[in-house]
PDB file of C-alpha atoms in Angstrom:
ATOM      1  CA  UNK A   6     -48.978  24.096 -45.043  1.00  0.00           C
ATOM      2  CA  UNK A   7     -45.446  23.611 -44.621  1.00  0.00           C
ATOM      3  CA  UNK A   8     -44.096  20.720 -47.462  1.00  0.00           C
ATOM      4  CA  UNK A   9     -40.739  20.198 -45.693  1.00  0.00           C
ATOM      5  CA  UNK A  10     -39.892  16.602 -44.439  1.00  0.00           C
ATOM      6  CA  UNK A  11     -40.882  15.474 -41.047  1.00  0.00           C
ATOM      7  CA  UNK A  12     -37.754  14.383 -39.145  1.00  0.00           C
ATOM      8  CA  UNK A  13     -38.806  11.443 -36.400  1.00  0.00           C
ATOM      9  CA  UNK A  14     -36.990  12.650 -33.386  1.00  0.00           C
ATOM     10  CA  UNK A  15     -33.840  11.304 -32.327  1.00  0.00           C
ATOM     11  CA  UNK A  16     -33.324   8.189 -30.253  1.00  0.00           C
ATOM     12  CA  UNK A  17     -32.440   8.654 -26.952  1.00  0.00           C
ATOM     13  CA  UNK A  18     -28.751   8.596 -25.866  1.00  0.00           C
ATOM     14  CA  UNK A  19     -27.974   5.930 -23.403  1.00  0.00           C
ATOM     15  CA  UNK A  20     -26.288   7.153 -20.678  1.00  0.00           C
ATOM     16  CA  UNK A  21     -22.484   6.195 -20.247  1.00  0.00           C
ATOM     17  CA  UNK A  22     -22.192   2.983 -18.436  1.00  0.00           C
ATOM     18  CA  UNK A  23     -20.669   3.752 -14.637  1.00  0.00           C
ATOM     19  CA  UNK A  24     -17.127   3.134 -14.141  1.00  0.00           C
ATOM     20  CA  UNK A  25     -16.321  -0.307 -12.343  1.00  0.00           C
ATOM     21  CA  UNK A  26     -15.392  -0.361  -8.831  1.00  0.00           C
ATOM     22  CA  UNK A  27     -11.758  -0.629  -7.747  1.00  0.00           C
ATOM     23  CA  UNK A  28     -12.970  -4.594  -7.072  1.00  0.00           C
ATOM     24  CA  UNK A  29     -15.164  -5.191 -10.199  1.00  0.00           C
ATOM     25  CA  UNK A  30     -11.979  -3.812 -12.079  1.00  0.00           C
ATOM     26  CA  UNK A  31      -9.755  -6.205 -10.441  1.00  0.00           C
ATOM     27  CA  UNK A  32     -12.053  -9.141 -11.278  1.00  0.00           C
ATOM     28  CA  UNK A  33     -12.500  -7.658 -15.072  1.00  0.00           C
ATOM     29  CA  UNK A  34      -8.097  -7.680 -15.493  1.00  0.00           C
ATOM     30  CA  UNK A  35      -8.782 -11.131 -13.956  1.00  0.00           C
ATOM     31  CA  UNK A  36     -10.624 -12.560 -16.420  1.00  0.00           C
ATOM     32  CA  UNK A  37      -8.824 -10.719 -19.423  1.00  0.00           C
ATOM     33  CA  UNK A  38      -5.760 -12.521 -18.562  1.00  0.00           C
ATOM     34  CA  UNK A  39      -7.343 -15.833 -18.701  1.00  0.00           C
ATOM     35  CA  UNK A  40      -8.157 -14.783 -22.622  1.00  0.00           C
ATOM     36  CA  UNK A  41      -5.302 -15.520 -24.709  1.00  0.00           C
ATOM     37  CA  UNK A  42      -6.930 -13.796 -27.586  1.00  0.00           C
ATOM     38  CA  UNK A  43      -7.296  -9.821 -25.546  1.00  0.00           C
ATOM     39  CA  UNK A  44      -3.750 -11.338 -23.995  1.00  0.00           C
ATOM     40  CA  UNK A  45      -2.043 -11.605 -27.434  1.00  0.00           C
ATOM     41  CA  UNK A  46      -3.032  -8.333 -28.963  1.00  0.00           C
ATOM     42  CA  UNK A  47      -2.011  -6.431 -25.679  1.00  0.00           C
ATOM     43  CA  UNK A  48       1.258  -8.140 -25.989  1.00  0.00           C
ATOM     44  CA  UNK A  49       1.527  -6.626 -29.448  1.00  0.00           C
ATOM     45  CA  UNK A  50       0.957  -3.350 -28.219  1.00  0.00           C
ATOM     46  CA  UNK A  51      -2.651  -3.668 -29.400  1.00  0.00           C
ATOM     47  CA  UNK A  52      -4.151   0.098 -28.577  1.00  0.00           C
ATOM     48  CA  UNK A  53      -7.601  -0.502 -27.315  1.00  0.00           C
ATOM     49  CA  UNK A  54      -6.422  -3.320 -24.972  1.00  0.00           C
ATOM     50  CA  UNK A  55      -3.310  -1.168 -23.720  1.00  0.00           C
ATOM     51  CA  UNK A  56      -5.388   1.692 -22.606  1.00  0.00           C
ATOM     52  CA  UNK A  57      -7.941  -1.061 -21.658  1.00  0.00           C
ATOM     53  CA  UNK A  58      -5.775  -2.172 -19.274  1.00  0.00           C
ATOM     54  CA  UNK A  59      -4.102   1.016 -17.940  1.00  0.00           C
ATOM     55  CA  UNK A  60      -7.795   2.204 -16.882  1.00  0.00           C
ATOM     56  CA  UNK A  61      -8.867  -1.147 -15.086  1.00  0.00           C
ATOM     57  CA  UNK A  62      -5.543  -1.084 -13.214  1.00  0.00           C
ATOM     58  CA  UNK A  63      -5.490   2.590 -12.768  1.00  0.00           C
ATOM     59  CA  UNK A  64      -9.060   1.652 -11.005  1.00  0.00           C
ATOM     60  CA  UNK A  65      -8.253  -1.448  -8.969  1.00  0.00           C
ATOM     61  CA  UNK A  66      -5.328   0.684  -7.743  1.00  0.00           C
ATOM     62  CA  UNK A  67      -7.825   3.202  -6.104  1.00  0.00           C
ATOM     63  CA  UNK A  68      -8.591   1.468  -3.083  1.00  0.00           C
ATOM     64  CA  UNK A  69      -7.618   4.044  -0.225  1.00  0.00           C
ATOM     65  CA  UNK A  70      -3.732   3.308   0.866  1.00  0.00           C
ATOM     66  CA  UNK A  71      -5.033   1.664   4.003  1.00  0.00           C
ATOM     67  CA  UNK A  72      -6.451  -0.782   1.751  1.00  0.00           C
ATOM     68  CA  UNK A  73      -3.816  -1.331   0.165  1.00  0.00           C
ATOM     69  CA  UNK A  74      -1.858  -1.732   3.773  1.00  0.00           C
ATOM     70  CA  UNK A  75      -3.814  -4.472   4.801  1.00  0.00           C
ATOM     71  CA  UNK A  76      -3.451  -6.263   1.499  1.00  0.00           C
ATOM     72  CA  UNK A  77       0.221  -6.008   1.901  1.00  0.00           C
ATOM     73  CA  UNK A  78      -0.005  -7.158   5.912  1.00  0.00           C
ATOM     74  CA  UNK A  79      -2.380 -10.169   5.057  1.00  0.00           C
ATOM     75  CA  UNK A  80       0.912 -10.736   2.351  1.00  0.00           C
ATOM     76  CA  UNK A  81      -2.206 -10.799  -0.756  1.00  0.00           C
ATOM     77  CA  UNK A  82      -1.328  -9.061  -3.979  1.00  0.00           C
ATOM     78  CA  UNK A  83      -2.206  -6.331  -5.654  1.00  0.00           C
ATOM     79  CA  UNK A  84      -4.251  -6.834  -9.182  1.00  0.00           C
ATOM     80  CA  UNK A  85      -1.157  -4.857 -10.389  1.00  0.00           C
ATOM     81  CA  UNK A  86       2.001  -5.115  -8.191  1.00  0.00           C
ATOM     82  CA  UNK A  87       3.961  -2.169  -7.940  1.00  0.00           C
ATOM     83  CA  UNK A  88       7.258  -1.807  -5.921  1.00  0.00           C
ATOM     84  CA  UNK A  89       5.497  -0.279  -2.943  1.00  0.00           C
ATOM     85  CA  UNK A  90       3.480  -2.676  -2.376  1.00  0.00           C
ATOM     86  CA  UNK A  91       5.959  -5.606  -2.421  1.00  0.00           C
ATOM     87  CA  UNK A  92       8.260  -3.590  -0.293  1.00  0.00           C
ATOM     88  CA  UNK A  93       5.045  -3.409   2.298  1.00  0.00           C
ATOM     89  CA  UNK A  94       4.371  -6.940   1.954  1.00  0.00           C
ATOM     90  CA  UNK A  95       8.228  -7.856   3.156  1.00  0.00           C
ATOM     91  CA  UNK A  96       8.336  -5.453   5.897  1.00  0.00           C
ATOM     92  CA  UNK A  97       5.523  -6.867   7.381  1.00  0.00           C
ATOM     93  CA  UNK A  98       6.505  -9.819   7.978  1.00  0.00           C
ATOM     94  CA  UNK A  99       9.894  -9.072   8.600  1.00  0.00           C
ATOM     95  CA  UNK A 100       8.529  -6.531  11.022  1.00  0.00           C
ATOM     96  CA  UNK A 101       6.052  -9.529  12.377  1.00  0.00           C
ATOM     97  CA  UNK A 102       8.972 -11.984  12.651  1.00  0.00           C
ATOM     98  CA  UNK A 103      10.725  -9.679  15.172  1.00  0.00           C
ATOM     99  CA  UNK A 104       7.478 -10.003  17.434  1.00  0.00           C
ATOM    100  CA  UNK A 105       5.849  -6.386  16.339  1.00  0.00           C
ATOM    101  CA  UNK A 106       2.285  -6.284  17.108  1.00  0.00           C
ATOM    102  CA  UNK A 107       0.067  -5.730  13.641  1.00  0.00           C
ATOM    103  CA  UNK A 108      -1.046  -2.075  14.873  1.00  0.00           C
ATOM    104  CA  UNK A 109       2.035  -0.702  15.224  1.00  0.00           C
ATOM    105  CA  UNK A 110       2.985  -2.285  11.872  1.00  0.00           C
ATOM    106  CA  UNK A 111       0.262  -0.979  10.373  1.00  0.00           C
ATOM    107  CA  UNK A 112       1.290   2.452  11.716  1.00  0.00           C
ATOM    108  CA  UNK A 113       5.269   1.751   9.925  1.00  0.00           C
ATOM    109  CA  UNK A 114       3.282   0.923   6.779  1.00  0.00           C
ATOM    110  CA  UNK A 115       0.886   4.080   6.261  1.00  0.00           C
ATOM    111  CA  UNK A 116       3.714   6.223   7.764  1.00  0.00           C
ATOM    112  CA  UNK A 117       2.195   7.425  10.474  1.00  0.00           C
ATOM    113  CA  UNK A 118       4.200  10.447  11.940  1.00  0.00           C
ATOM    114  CA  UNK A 119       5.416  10.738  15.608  1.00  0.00           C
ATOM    115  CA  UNK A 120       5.562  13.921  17.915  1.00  0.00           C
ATOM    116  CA  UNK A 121       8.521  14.933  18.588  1.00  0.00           C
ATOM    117  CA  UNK A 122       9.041  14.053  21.854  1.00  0.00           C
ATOM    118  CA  UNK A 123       8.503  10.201  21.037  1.00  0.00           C
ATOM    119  CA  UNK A 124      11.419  10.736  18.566  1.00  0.00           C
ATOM    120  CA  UNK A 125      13.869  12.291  21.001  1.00  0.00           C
ATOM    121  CA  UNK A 126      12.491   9.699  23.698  1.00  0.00           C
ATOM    122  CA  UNK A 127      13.270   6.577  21.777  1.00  0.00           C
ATOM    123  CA  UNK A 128      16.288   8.019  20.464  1.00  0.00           C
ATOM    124  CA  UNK A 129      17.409   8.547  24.412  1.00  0.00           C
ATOM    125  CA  UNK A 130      16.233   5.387  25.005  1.00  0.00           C
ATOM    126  CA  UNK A 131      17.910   3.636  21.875  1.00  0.00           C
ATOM    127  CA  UNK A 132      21.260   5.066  22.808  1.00  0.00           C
ATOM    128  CA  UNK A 133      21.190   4.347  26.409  1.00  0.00           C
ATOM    129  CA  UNK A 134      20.518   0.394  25.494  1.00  0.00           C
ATOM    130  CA  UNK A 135      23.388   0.377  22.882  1.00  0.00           C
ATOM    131  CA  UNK A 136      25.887   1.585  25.705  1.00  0.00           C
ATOM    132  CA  UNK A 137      24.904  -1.003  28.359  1.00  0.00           C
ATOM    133  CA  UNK A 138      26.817  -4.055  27.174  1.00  0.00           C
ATOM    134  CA  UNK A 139      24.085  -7.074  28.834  1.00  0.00           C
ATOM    135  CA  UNK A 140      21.029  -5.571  26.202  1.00  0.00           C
ATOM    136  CA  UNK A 141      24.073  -5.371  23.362  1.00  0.00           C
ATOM    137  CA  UNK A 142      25.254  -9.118  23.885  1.00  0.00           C
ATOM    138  CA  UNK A 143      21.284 -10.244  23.860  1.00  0.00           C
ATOM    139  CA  UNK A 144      20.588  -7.926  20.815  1.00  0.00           C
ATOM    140  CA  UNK A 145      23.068  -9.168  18.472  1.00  0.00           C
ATOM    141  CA  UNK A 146      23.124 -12.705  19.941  1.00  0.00           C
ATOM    142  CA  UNK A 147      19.214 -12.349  18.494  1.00  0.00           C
ATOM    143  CA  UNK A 148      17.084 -12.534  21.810  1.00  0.00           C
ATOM    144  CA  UNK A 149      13.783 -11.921  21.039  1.00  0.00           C
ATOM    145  CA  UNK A 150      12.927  -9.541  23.239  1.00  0.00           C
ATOM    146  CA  UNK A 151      15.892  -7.513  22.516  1.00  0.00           C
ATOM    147  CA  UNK A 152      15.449  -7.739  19.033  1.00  0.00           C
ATOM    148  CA  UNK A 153      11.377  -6.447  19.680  1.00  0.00           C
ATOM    149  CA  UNK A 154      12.491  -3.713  21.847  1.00  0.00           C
ATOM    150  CA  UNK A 155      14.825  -1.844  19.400  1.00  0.00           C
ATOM    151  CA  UNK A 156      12.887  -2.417  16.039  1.00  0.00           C
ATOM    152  CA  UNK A 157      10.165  -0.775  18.009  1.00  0.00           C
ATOM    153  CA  UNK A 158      12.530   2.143  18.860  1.00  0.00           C
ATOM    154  CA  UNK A 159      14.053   2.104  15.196  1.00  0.00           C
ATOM    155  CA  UNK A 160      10.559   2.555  14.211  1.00  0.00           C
ATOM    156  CA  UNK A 161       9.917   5.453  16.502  1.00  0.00           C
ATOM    157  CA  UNK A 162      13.249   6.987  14.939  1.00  0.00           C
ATOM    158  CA  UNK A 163      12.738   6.617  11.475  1.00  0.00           C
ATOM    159  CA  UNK A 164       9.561   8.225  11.543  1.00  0.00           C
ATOM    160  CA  UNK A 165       8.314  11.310   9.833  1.00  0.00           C
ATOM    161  CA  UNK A 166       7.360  13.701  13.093  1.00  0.00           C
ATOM    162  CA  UNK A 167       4.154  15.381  13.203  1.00  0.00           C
ATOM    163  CA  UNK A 168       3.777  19.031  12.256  1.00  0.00           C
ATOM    164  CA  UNK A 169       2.827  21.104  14.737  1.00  0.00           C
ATOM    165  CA  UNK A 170       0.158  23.535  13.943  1.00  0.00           C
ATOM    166  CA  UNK A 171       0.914  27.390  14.594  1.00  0.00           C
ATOM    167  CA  UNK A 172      -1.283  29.332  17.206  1.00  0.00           C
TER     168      UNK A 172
END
């Protein structure tokens, strides 16, 4: 018979918890900035509540970018605003204000790329309505219409044009 001690086996090991979803995570840096205790020490630079908050944000930030499109062109904010986002929410309703329908501003938003031959269409047809003189007059005299009519076309332009794919 063997005299050496009889070790009890070792508890189980509880599986990490899963990582919150990009909407639980925005509800979580919610309710941490109601606490002015977790508020206080990440003001001081307070480790765990720094890297705390870069992970939740880094999370609520995942949503796909078309997500994150129609957040900007329903004007809602971000859990964490960044630039990009901001910019998206004023172009879209500076786009919407000039009568632009919301798919084609949701197409300016996720930078959806043209073929070329829209490009050098709207181009053509951008500098053929710049050199008639009635569509200039109503374009910078702000009619509507006018004013639709060549954001669509500087749209068009400004575009990134699709790749074609090699045979």
């Amino acid at each position: 018979m063997s005299t050496a001690p009889i070790t009890p086996p070792a508890a189980p090991v509880a599986p990490p918890a899963p990582a919150p979803t990009p909407d639980q995570a925005a509800t979580k840096l919610n309710e941490l900035r109601g606490n002015k205790e977790w508020v206080t020490k990440f003001l001081a630079g307070n480790g765990p509540e720094v890297q705390e908050y870069g992970n939740l944000s880094e999370i609520a930030l995942s949503k796909g970018d078309q997500d994150k499109v129609g957040l900007a062109m329903a004007g809602q904010y971000l859990p964490v605003n960044d630039s990009e986002h901001l910019t998206r929410m004023g172009t879209a309703s500076m786009l919407r204000d000039a009568g632009i329908g919301d798919d084609v501003i949701r197409q300016a938003l996720s930078g959806s790329p043209v073929t070329q031959q829209e490009r050098d269409a709207a181009e053509k047809l951008k500098a053929k309505l710049m050199r008639n003189s009635d569509f200039s007059k109503k374009y910078l005299a702000g009619d509507g219409e006018a004013k639709e009519q060549m954001t669509l076309l500087q749209i068009i332009t400004s575009s990134d044009v699709k790749q074609e794919q090699q045979a």
